[in-house]
mmCIF file of C-alpha atoms (C1' of nucleotides) in Angstrom:
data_model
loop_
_atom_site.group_PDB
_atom_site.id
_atom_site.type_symbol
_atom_site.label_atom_id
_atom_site.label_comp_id
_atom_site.label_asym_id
_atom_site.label_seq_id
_atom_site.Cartn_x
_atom_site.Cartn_y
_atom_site.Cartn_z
ATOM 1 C CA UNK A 26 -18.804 12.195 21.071
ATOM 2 C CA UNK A 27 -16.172 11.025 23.329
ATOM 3 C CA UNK A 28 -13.595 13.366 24.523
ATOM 4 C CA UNK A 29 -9.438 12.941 23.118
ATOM 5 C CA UNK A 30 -8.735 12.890 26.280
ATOM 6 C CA UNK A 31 -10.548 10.318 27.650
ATOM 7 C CA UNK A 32 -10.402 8.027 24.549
ATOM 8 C CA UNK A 33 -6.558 8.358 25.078
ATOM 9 C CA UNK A 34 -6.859 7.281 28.849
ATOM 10 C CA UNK A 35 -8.927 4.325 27.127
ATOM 11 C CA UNK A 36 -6.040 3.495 24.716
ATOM 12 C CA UNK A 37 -3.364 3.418 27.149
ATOM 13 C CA UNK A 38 -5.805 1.182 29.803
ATOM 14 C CA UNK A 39 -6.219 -1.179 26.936
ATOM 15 C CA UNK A 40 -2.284 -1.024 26.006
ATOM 16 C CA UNK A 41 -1.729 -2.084 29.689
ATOM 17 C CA UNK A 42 -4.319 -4.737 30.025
ATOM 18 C CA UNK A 43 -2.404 -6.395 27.257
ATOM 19 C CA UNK A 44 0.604 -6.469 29.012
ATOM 20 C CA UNK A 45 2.342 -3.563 27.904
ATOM 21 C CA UNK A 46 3.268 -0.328 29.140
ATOM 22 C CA UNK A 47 2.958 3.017 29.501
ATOM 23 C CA UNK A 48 5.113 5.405 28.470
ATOM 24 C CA UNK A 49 5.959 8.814 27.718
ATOM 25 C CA UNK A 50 6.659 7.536 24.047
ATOM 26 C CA UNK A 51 3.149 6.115 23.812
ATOM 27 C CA UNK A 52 1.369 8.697 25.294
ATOM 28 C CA UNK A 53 2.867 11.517 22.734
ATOM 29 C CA UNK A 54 1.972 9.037 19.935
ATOM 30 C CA UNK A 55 -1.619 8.293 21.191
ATOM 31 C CA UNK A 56 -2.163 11.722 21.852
ATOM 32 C CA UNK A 57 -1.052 13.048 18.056
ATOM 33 C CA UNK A 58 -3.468 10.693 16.454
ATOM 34 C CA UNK A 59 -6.318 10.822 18.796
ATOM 35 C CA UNK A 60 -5.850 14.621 17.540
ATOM 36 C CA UNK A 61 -5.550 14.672 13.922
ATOM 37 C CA UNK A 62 -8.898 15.027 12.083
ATOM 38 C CA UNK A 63 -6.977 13.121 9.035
ATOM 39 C CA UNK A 64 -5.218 10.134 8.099
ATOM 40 C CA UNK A 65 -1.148 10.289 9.289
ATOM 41 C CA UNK A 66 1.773 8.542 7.898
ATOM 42 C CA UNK A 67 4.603 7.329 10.992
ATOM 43 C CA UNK A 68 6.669 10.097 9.528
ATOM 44 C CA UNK A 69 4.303 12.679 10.148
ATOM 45 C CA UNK A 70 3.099 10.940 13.528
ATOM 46 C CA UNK A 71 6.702 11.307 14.367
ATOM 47 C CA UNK A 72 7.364 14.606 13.342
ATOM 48 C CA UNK A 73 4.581 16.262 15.217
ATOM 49 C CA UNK A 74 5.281 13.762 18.641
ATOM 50 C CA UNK A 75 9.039 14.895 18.381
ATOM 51 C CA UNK A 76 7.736 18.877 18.732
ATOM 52 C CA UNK A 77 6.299 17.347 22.120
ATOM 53 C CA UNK A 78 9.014 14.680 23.138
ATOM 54 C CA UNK A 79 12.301 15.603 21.803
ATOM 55 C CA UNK A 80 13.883 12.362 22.062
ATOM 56 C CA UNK A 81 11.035 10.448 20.504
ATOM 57 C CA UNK A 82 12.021 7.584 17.492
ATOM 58 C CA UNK A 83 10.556 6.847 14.259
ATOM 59 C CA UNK A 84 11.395 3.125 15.232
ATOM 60 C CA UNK A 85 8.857 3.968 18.303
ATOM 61 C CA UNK A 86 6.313 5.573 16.293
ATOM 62 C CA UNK A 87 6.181 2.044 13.969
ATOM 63 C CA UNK A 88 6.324 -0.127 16.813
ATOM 64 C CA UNK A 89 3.439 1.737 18.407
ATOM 65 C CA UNK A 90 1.229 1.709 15.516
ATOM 66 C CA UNK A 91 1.898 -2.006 14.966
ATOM 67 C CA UNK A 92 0.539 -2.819 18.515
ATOM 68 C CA UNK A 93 -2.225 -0.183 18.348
ATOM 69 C CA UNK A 94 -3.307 -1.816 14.942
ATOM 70 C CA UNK A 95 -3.784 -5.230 16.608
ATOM 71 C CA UNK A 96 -5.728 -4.101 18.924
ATOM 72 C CA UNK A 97 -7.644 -2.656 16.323
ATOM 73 C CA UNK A 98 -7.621 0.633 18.262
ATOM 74 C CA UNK A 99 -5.895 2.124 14.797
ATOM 75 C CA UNK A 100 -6.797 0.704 11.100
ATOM 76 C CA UNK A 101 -4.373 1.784 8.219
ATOM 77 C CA UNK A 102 -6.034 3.972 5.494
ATOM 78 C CA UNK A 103 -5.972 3.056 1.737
ATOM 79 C CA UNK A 104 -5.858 6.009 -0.714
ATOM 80 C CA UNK A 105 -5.065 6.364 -4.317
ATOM 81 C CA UNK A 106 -1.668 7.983 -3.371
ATOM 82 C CA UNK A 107 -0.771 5.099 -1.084
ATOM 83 C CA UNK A 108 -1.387 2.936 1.751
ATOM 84 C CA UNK A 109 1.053 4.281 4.629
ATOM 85 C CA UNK A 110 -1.244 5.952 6.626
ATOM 86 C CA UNK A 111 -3.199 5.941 10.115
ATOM 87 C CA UNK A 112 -6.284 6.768 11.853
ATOM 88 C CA UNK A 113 -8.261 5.731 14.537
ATOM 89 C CA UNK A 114 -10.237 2.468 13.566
ATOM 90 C CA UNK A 115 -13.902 2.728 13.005
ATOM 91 C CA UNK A 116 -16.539 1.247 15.941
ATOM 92 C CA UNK A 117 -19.402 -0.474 14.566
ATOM 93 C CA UNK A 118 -20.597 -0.352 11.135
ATOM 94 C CA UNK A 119 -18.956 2.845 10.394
ATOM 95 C CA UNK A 120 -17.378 3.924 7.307
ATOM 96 C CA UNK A 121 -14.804 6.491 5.616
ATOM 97 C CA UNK A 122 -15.592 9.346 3.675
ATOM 98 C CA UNK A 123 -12.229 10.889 3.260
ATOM 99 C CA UNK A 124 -11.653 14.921 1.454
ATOM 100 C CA UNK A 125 -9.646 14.508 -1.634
ATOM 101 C CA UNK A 126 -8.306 17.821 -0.791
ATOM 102 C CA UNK A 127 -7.672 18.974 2.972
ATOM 103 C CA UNK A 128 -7.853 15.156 4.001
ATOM 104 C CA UNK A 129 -10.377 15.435 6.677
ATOM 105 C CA UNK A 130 -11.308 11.742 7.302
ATOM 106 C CA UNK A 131 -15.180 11.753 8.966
ATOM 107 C CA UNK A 132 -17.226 8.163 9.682
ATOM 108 C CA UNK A 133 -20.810 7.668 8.387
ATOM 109 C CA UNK A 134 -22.797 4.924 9.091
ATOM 110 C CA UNK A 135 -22.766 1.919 6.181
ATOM 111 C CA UNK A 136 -25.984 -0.809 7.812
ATOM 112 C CA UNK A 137 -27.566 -0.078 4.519
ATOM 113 C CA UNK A 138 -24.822 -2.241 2.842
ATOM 114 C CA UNK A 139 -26.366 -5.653 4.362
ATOM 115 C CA UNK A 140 -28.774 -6.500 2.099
ATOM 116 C CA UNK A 141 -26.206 -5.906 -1.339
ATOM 117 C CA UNK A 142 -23.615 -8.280 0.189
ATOM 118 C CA UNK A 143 -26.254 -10.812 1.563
ATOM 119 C CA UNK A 144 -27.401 -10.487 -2.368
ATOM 120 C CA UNK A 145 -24.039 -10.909 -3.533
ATOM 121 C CA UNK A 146 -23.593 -14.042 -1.727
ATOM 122 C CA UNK A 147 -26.041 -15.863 -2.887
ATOM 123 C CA UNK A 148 -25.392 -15.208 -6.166
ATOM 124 C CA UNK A 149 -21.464 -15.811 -6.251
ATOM 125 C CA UNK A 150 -21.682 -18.745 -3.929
ATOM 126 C CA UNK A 151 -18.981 -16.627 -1.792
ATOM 127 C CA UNK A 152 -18.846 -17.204 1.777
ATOM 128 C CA UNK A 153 -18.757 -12.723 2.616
ATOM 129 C CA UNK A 154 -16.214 -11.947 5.744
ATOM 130 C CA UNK A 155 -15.032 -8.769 5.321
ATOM 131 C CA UNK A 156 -16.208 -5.252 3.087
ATOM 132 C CA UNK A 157 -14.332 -2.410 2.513
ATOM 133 C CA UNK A 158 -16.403 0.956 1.730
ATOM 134 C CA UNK A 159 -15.302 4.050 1.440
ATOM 135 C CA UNK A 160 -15.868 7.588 0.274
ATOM 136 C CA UNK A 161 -13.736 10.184 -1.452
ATOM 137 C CA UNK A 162 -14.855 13.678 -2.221
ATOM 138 C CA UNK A 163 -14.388 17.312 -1.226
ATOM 139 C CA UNK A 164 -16.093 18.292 1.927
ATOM 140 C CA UNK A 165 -18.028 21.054 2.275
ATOM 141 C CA UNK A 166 -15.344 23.879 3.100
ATOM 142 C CA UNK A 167 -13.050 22.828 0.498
ATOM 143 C CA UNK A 168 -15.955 23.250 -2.289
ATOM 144 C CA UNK A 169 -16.232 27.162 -0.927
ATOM 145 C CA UNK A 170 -12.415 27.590 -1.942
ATOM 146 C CA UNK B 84 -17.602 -11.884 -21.961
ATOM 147 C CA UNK B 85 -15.099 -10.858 -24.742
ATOM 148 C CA UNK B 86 -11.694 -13.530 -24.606
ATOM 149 C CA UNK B 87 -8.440 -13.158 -23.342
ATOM 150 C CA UNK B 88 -7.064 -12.742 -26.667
ATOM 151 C CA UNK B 89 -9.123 -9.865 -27.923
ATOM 152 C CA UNK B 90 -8.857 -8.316 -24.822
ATOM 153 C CA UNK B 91 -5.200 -8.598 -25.528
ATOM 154 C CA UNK B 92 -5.163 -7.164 -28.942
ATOM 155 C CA UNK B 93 -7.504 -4.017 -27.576
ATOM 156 C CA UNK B 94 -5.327 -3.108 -24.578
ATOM 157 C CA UNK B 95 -2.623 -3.333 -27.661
ATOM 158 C CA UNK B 96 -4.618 -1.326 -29.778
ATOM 159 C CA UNK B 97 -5.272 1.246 -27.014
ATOM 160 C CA UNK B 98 -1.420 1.192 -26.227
ATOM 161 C CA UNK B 99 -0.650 1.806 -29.874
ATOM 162 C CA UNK B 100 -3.028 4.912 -30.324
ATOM 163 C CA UNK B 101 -1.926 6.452 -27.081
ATOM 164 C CA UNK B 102 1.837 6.985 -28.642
ATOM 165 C CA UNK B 103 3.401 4.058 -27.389
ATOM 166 C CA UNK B 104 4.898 0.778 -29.335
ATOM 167 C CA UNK B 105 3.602 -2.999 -29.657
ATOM 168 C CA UNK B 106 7.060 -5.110 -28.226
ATOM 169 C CA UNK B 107 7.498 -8.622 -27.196
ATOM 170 C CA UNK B 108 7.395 -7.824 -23.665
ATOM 171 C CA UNK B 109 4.248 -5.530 -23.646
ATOM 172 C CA UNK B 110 2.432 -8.360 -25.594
ATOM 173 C CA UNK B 111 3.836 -10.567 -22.561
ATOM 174 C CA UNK B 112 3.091 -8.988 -19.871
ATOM 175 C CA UNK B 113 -0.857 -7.950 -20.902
ATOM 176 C CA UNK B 114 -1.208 -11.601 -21.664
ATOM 177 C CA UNK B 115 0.067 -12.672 -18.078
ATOM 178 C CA UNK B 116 -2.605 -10.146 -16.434
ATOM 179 C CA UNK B 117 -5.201 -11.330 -18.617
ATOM 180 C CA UNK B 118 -4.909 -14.855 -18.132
ATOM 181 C CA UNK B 119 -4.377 -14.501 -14.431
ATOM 182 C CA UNK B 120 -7.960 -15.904 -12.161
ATOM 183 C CA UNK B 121 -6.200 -13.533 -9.263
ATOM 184 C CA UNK B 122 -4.263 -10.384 -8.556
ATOM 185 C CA UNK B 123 -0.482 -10.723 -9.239
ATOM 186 C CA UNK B 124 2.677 -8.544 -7.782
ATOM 187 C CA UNK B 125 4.654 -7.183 -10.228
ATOM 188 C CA UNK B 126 7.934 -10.004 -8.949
ATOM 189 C CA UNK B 127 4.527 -12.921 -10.093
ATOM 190 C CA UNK B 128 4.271 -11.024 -13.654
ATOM 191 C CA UNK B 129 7.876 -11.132 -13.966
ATOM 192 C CA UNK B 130 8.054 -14.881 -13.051
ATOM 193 C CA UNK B 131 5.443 -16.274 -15.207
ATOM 194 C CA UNK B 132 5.918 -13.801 -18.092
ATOM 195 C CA UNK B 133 9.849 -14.881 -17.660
ATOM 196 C CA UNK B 134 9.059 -18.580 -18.829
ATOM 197 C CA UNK B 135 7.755 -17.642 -21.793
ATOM 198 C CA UNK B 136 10.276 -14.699 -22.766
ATOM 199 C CA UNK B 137 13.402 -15.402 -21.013
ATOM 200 C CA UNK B 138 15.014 -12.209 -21.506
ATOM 201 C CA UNK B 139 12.279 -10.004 -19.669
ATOM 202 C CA UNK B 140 13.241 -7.645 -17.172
ATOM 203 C CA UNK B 141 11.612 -6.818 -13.437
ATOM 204 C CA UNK B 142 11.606 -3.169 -14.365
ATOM 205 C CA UNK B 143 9.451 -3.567 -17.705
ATOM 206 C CA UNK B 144 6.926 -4.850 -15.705
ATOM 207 C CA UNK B 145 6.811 -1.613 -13.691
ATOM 208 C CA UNK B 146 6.884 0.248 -16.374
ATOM 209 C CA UNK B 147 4.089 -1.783 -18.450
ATOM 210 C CA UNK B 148 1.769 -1.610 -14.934
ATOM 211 C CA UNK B 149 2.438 2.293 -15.210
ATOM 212 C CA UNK B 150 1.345 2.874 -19.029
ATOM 213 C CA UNK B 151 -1.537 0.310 -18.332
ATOM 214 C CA UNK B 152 -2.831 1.529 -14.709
ATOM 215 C CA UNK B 153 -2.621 5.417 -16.880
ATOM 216 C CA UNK B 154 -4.681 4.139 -19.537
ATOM 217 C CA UNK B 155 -7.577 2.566 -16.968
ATOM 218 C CA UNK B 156 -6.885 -0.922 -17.954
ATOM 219 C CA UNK B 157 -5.156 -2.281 -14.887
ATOM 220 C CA UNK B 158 -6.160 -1.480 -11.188
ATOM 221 C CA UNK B 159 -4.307 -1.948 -8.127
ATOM 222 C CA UNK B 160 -5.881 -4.275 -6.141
ATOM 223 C CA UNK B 161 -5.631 -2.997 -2.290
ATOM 224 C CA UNK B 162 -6.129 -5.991 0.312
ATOM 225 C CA UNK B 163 -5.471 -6.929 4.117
ATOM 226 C CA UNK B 164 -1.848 -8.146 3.198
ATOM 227 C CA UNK B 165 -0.695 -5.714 0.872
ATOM 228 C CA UNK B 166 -1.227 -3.118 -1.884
ATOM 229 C CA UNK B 167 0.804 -4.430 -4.467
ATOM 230 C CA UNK B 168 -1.036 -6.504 -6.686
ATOM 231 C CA UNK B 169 -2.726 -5.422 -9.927
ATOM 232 C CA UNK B 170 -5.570 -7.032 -12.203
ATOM 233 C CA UNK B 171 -7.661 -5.916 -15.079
ATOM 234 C CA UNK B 172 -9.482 -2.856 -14.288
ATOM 235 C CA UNK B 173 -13.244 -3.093 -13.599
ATOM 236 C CA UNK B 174 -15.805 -1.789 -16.707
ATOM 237 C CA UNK B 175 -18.873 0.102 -15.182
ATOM 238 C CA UNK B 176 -19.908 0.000 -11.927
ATOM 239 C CA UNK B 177 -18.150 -3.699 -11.180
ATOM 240 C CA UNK B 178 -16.446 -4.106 -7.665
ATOM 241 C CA UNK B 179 -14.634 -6.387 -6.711
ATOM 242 C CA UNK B 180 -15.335 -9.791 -4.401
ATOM 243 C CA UNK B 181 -12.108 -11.796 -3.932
ATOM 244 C CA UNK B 182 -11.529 -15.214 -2.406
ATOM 245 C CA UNK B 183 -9.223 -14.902 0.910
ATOM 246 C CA UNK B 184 -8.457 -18.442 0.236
ATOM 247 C CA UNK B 185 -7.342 -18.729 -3.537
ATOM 248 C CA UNK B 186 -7.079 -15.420 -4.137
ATOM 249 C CA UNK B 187 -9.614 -15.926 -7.276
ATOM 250 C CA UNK B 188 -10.765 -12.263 -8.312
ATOM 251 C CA UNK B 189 -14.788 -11.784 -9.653
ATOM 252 C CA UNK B 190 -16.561 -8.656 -10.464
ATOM 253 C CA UNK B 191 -20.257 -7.889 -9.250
ATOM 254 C CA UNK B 192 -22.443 -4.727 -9.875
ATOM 255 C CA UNK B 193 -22.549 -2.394 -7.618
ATOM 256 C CA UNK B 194 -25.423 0.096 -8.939
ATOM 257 C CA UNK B 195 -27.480 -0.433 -5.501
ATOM 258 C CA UNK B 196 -24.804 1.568 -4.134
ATOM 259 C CA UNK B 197 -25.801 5.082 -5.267
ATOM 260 C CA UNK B 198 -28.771 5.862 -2.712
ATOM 261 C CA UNK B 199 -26.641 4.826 -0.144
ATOM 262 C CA UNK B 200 -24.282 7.467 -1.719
ATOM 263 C CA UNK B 201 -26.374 10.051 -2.366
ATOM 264 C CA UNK B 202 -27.811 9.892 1.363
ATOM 265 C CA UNK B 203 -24.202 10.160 2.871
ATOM 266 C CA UNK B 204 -23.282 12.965 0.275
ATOM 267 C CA UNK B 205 -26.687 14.920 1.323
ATOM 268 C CA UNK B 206 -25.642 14.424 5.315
ATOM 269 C CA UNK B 207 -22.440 15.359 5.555
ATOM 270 C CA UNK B 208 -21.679 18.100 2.693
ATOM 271 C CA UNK B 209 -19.578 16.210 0.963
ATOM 272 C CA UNK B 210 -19.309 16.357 -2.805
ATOM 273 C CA UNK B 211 -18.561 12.682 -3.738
ATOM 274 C CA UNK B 212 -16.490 11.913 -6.757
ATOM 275 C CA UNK B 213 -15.511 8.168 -6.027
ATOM 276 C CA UNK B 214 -16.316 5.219 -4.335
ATOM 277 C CA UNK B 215 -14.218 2.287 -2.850
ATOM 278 C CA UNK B 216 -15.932 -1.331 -2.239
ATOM 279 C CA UNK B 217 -14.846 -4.321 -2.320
ATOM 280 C CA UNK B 218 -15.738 -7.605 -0.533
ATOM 281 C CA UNK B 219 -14.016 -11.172 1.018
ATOM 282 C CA UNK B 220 -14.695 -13.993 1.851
ATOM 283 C CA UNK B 221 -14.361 -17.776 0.784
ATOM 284 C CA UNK B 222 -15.221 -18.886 -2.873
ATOM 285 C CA UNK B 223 -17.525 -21.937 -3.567
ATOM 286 C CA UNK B 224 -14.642 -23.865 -4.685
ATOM 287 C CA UNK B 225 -12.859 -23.355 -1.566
ATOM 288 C CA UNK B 226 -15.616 -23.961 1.463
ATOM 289 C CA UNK B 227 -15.712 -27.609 -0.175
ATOM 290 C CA UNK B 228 -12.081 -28.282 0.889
ATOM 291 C "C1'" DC C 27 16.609 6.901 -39.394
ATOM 292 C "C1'" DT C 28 14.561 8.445 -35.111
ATOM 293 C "C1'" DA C 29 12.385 7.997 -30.916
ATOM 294 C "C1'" DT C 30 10.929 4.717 -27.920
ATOM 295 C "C1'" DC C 31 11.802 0.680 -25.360
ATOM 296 C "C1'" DT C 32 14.696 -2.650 -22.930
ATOM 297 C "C1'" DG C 33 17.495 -4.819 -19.296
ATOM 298 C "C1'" DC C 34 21.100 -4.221 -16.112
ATOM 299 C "C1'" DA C 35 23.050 -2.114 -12.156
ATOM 300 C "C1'" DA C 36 22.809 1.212 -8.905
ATOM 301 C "C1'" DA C 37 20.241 4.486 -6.232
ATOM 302 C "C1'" DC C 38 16.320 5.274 -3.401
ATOM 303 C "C1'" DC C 39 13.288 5.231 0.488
ATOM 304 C "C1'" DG C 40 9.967 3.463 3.661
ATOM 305 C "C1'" DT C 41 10.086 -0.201 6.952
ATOM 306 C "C1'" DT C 42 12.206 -3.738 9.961
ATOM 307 C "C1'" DT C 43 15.785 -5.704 12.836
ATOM 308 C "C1'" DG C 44 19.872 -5.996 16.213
ATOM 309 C "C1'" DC C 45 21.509 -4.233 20.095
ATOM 310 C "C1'" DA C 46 22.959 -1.936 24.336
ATOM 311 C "C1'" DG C 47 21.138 0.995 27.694
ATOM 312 C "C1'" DC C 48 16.932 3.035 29.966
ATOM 313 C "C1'" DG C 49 12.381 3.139 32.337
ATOM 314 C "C1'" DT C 50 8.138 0.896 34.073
ATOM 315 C "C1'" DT C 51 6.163 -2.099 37.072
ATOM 316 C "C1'" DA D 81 15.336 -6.642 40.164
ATOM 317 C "C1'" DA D 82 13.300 -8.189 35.865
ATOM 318 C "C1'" DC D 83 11.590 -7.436 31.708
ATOM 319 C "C1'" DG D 84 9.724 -4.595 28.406
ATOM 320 C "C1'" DC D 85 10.694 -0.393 25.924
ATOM 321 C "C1'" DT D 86 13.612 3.037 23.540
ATOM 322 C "C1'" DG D 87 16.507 5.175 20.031
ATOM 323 C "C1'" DC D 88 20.280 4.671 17.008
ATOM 324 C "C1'" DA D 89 22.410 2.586 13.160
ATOM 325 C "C1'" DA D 90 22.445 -0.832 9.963
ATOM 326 C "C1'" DA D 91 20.023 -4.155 7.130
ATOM 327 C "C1'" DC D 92 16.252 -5.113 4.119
ATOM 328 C "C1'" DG D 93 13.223 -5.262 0.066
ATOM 329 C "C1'" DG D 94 10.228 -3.359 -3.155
ATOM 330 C "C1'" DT D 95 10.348 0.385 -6.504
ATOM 331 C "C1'" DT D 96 12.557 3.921 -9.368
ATOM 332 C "C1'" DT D 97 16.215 5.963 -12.060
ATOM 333 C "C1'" DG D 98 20.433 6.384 -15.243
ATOM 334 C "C1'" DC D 99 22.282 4.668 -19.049
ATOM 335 C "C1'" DA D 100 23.937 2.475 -23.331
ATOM 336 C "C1'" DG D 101 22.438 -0.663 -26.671
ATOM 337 C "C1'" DA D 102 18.370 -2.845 -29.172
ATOM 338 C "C1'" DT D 103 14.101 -2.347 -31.806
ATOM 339 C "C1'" DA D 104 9.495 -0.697 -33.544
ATOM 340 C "C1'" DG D 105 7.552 2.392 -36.738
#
DNA sequence: CTATCTGCAAACCGTTTGCAGCGTT
DNA sequence: AACGCTGCAAACGGTTTGCAGATAG
């Protein structure tokens, strides 16, 4: 597993070889996700960055996300209680399996899913792109509550 | 597969025994959602259901997607461009595979998915209580144009 | 006859945009 | 020095709420 740290040097590297730049702003932002073992709306992103950066903007935190997103360093999480939040995208074939109570977002691998869509295909006719999967339960520390 | 119409009259049924009243606008609005191939927003419900009942209102709609979304008849339908849109609730173990052409909505089974499950569940700790999956891509229809 | 339902208008709230000044390169 | 970036305030748009009158049961 790859360090915060490092991952956030990786972020901002990849923020500048797409022309932008780095700043203070971006760092705080970068940082408070890379940190977060769950799922974060902007509000929240921008209420913990502002405990670090006092002058930081919600307006920053959006922009940040939006360019983060289309990088696809960042994917936005869907939930039953809404759409509106962030976490770091997935590499690979990985896979959310999110707690339904503390939140804790962790990645498992989904390879095993090939074979249903390739079956799927060929029986709908559908030309397959894209798959969402994911996972909702409690994890294992919640359930000892 | 049951029609449209007495699909309609159970979703009425199920309305009526739950406490609430058969009106014009309830018996336009289920018949909008159950004639609809695709997703709709709530503003597309309004629009079409509009032509046939002028006087209905944007908020009714709301409402109506509340009392049906409660009941487990209508599901919000969560895609790449928004989560918005609602369609007739899945029976079973049907996910959904939905044309990012058209739009067009169609169910498939999804019961190959519980190994899969149960494997992730045993790995991580988690105690699973639901399961998100959905796929895209381009319906027959539309890879001939 | 009563309780629910309806549509309108207004309130609400998360997100986006305009802009003038600041900071990175 | 140039251009992107920032934060504020205001605009925006989808959704929700308050309310008085209409309607189902």
């Amino acid at each position: 597993m790859e360090s915060q740290k490092s991952l956030a040097d990786k972020w901002i590297k990849m923020l500048q070889a797409s022309g932008y730049r780095q700043t203070e702003a971006r760092n705080t932002i970068v940082d408070v996700i890379l940190e977060s073992q769950r799922a974060l709306e902007p509000l929240e992103i921008f209420e913990i960055g502002r405990k670090r950066q006092s002058g930081l903007g919600l307006v920053t935190v959006y922009r940040t996300l939006e360019r983060l997103e289309a990088l696809g360093l960042v994917q936005r999480v869907h939930q039953p209680g809404g759409c509106n939040m962030y976490l770091r995208a997935p590499v690979g074939h990985e896979h959310l399996l999110i707690c339904t109570s503390c939140g804790k977002a962790e990645f498992f691998n989904g390879d095993d899913l090939a074979p249903l869509m390739d079956y799927v295909a060929k029986q709908s006719g559908y030309c397959i792109t894209e798959h969402w999967f994911q996972l909702f339960g409690q994890c294992a520390d919640c359930q000892k509550k």
